[in-house]
CSV table of N, CA and C in Angstrom, one decimal:
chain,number,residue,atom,x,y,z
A,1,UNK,N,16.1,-14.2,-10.7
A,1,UNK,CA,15.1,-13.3,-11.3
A,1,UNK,C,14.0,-12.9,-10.3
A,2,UNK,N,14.1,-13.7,-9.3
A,2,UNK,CA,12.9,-13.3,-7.9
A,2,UNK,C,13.1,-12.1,-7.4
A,3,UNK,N,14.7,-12.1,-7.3
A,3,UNK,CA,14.8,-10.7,-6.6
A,3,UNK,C,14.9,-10.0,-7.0
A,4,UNK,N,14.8,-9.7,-8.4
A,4,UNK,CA,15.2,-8.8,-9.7
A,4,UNK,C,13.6,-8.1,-9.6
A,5,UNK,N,12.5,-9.0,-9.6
A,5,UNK,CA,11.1,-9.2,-9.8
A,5,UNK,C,10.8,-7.9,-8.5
A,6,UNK,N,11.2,-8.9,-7.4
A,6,UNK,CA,10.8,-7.9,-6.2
A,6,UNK,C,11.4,-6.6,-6.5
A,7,UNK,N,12.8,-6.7,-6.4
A,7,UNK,CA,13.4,-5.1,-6.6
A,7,UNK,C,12.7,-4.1,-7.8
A,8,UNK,N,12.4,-4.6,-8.4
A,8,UNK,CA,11.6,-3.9,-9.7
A,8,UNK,C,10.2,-3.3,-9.5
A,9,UNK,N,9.3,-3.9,-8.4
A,9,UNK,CA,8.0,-3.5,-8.2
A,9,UNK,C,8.2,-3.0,-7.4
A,10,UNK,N,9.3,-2.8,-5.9
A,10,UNK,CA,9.5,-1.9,-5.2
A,10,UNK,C,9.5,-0.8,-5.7
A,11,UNK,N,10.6,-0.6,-6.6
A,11,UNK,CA,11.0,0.7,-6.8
A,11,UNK,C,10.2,1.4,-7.7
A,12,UNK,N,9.0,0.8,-8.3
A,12,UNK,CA,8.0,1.2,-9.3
A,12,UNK,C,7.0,2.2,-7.8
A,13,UNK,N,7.0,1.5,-6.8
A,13,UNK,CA,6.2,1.1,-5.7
A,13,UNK,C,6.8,2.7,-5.7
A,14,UNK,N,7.8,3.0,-4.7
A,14,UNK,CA,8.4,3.9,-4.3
A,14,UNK,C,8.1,5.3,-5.2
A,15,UNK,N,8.8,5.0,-6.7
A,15,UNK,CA,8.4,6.4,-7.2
A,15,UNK,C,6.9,6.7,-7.8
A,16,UNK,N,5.7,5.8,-7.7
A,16,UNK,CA,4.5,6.2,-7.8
A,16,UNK,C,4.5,6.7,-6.2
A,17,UNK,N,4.4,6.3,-5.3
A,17,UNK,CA,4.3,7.4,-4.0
A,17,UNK,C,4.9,8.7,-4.1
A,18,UNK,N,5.9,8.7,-4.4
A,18,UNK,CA,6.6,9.7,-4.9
A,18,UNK,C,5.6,10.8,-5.6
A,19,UNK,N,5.7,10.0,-6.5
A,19,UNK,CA,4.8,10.5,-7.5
A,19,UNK,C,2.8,11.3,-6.9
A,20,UNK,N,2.7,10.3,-6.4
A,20,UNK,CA,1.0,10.5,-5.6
A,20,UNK,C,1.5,11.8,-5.0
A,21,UNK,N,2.0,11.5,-4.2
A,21,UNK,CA,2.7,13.3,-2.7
A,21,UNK,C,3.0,14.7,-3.9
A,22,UNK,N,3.8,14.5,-4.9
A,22,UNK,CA,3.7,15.6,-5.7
A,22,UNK,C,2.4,16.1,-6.4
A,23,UNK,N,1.9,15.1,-6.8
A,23,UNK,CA,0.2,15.4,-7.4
A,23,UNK,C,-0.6,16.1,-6.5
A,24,UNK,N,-0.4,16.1,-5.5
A,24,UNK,CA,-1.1,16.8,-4.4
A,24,UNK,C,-0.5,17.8,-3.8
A,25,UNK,N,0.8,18.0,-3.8
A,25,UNK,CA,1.8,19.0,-4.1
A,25,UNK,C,1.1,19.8,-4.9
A,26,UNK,N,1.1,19.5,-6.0
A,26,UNK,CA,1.2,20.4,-6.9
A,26,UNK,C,-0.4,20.8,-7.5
A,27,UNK,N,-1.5,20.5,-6.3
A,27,UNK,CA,-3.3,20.5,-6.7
A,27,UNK,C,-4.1,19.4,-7.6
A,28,UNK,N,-3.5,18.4,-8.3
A,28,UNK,CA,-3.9,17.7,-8.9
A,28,UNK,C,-4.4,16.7,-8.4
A,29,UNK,N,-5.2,16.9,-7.9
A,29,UNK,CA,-6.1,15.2,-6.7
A,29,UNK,C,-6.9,14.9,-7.5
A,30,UNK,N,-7.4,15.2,-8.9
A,30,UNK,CA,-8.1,14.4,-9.3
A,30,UNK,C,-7.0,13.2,-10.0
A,31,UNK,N,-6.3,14.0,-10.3
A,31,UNK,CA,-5.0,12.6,-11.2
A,31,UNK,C,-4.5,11.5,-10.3
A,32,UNK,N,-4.8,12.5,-8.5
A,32,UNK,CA,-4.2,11.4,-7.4
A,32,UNK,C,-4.6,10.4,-7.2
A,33,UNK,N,-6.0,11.0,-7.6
A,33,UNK,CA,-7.1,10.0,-7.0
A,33,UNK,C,-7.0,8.7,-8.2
A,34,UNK,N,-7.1,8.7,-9.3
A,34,UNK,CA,-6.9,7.9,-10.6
A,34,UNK,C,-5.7,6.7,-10.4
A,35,UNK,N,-4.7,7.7,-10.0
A,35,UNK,CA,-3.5,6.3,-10.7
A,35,UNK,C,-3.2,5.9,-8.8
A,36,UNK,N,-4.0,6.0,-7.4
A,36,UNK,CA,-4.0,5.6,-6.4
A,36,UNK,C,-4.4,4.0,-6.2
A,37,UNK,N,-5.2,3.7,-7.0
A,37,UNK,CA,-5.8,2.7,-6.7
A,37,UNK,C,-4.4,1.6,-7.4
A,38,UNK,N,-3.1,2.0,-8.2
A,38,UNK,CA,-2.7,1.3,-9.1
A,38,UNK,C,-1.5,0.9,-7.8
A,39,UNK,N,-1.5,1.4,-6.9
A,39,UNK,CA,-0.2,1.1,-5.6
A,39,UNK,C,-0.7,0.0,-4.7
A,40,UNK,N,-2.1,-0.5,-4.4
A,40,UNK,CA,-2.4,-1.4,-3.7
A,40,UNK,C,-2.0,-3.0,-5.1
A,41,UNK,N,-2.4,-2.9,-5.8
A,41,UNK,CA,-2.0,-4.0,-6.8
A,41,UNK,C,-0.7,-4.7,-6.5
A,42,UNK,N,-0.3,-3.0,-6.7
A,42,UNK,CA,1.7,-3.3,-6.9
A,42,UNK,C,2.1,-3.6,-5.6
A,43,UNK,N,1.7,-3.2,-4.0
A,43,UNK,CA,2.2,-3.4,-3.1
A,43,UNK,C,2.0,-5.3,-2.7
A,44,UNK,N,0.8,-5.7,-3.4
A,44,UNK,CA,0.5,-7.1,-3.3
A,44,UNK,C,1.7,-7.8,-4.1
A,45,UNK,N,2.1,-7.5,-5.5
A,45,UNK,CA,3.3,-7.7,-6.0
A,45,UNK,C,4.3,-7.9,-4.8
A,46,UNK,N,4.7,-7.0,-4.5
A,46,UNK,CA,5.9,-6.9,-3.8
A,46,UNK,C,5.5,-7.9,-2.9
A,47,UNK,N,4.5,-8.1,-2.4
A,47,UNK,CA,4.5,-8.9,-1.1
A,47,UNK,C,4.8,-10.9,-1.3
A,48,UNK,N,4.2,-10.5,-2.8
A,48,UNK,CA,4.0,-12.2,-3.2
A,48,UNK,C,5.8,-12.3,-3.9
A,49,UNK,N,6.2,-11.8,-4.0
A,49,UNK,CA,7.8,-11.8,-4.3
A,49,UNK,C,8.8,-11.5,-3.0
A,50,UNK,N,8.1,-11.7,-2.2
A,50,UNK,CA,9.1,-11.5,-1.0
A,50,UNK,C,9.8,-12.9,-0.4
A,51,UNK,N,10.1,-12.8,0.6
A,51,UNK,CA,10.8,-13.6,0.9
A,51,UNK,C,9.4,-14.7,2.7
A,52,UNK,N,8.9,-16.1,2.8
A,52,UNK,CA,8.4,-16.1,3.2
A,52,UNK,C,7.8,-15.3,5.1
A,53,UNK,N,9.2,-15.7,5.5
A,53,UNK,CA,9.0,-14.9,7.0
A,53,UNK,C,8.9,-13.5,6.8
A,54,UNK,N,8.7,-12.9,5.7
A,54,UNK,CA,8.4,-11.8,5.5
A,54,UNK,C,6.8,-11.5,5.0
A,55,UNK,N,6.6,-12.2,4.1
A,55,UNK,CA,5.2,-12.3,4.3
A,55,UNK,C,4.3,-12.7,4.9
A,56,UNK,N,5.1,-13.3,6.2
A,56,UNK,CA,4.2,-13.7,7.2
A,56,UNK,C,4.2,-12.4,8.3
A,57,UNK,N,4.8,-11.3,8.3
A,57,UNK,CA,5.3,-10.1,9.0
A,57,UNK,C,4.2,-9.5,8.5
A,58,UNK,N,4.1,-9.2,7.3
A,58,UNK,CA,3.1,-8.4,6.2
A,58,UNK,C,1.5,-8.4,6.6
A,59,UNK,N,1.4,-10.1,6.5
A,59,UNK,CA,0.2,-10.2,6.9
A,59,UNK,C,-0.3,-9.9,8.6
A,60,UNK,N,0.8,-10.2,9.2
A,60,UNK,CA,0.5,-9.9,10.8
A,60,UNK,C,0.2,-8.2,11.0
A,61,UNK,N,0.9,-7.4,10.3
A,61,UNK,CA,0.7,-6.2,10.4
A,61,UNK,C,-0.5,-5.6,9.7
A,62,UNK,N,-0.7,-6.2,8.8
A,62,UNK,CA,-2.2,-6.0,7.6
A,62,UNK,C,-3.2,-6.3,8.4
A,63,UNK,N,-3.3,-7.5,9.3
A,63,UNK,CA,-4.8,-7.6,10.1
A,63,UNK,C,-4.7,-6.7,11.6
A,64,UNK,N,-3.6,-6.5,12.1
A,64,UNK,CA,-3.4,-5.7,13.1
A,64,UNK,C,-4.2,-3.7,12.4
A,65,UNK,N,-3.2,-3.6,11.5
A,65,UNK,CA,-3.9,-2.5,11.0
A,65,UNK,C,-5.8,-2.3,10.4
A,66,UNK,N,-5.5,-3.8,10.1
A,66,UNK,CA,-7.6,-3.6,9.5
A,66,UNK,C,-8.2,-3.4,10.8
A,67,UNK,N,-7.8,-3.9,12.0
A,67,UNK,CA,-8.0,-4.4,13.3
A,67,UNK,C,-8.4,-2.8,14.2
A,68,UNK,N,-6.9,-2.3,14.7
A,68,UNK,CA,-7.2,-1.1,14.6
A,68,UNK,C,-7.7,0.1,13.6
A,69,UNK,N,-7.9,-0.1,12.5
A,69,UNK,CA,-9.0,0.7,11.7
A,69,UNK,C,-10.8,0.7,12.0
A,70,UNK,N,-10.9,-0.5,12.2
A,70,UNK,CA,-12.0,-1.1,12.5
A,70,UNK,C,-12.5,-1.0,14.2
A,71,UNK,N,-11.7,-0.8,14.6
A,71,UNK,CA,-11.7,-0.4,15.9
A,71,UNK,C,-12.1,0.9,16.4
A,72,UNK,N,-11.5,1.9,15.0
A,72,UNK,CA,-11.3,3.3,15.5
A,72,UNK,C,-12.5,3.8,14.5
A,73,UNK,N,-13.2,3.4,13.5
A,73,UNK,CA,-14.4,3.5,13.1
A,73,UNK,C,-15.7,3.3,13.7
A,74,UNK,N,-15.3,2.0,14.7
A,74,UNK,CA,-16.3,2.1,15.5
A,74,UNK,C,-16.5,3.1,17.0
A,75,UNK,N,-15.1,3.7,16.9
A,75,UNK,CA,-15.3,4.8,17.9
A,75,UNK,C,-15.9,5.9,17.4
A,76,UNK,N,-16.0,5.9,16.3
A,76,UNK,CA,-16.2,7.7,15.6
A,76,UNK,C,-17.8,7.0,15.5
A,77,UNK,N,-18.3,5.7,15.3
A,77,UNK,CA,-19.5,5.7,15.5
A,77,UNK,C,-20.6,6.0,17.0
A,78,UNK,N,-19.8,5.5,17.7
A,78,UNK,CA,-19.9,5.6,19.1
A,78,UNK,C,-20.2,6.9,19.1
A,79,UNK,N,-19.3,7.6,19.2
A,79,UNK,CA,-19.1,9.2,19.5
A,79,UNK,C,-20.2,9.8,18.5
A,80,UNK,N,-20.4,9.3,17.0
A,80,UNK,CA,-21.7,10.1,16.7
A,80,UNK,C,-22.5,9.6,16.7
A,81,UNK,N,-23.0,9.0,17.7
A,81,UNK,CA,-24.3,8.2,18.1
A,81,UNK,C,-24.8,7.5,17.7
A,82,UNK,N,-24.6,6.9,16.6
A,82,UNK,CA,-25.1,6.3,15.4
A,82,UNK,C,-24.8,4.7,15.4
């Protein structure tokens, strides 16, 4: 049932992205903007149903990414003087 679990939130995962890229396709960003926040939930799903050395990947790439985000915010601060 674990992997039934994972496979299920993936692919929920998959066609709300799907789903997001057409809404903006198609001019609807206010609807995008609404049901966006409901893919970070589900991607934590998927992560807590994975497999461990995989969620140890997840997390390595999750702080690397806040890492450089945080990095590159503080450039755009730099640059506007602030």
């Amino acid at each position: 049932w674990f992997v039934h679990a994972h496979g299920g939130f993936a692919l929920a995962w998959i066609l709300l992205f799907i789903a997001q890229a057409s809404l903006v396709r198609g001019q609807r960003t206010g609807l995008h903007r609404r049901v966006g926040p409901v893919l970070l939930p589900l991607a934590l799903l998927i992560w807590a149903f994975s497999e461990p050395r995989l969620r140890r990947l997840c997390l390595i790439l999750a702080t690397a990414g806040i890492a450089s985000w945080g990095g590159a915010w503080g450039l755009v601060r730099l640059a506007a003087g602030t």
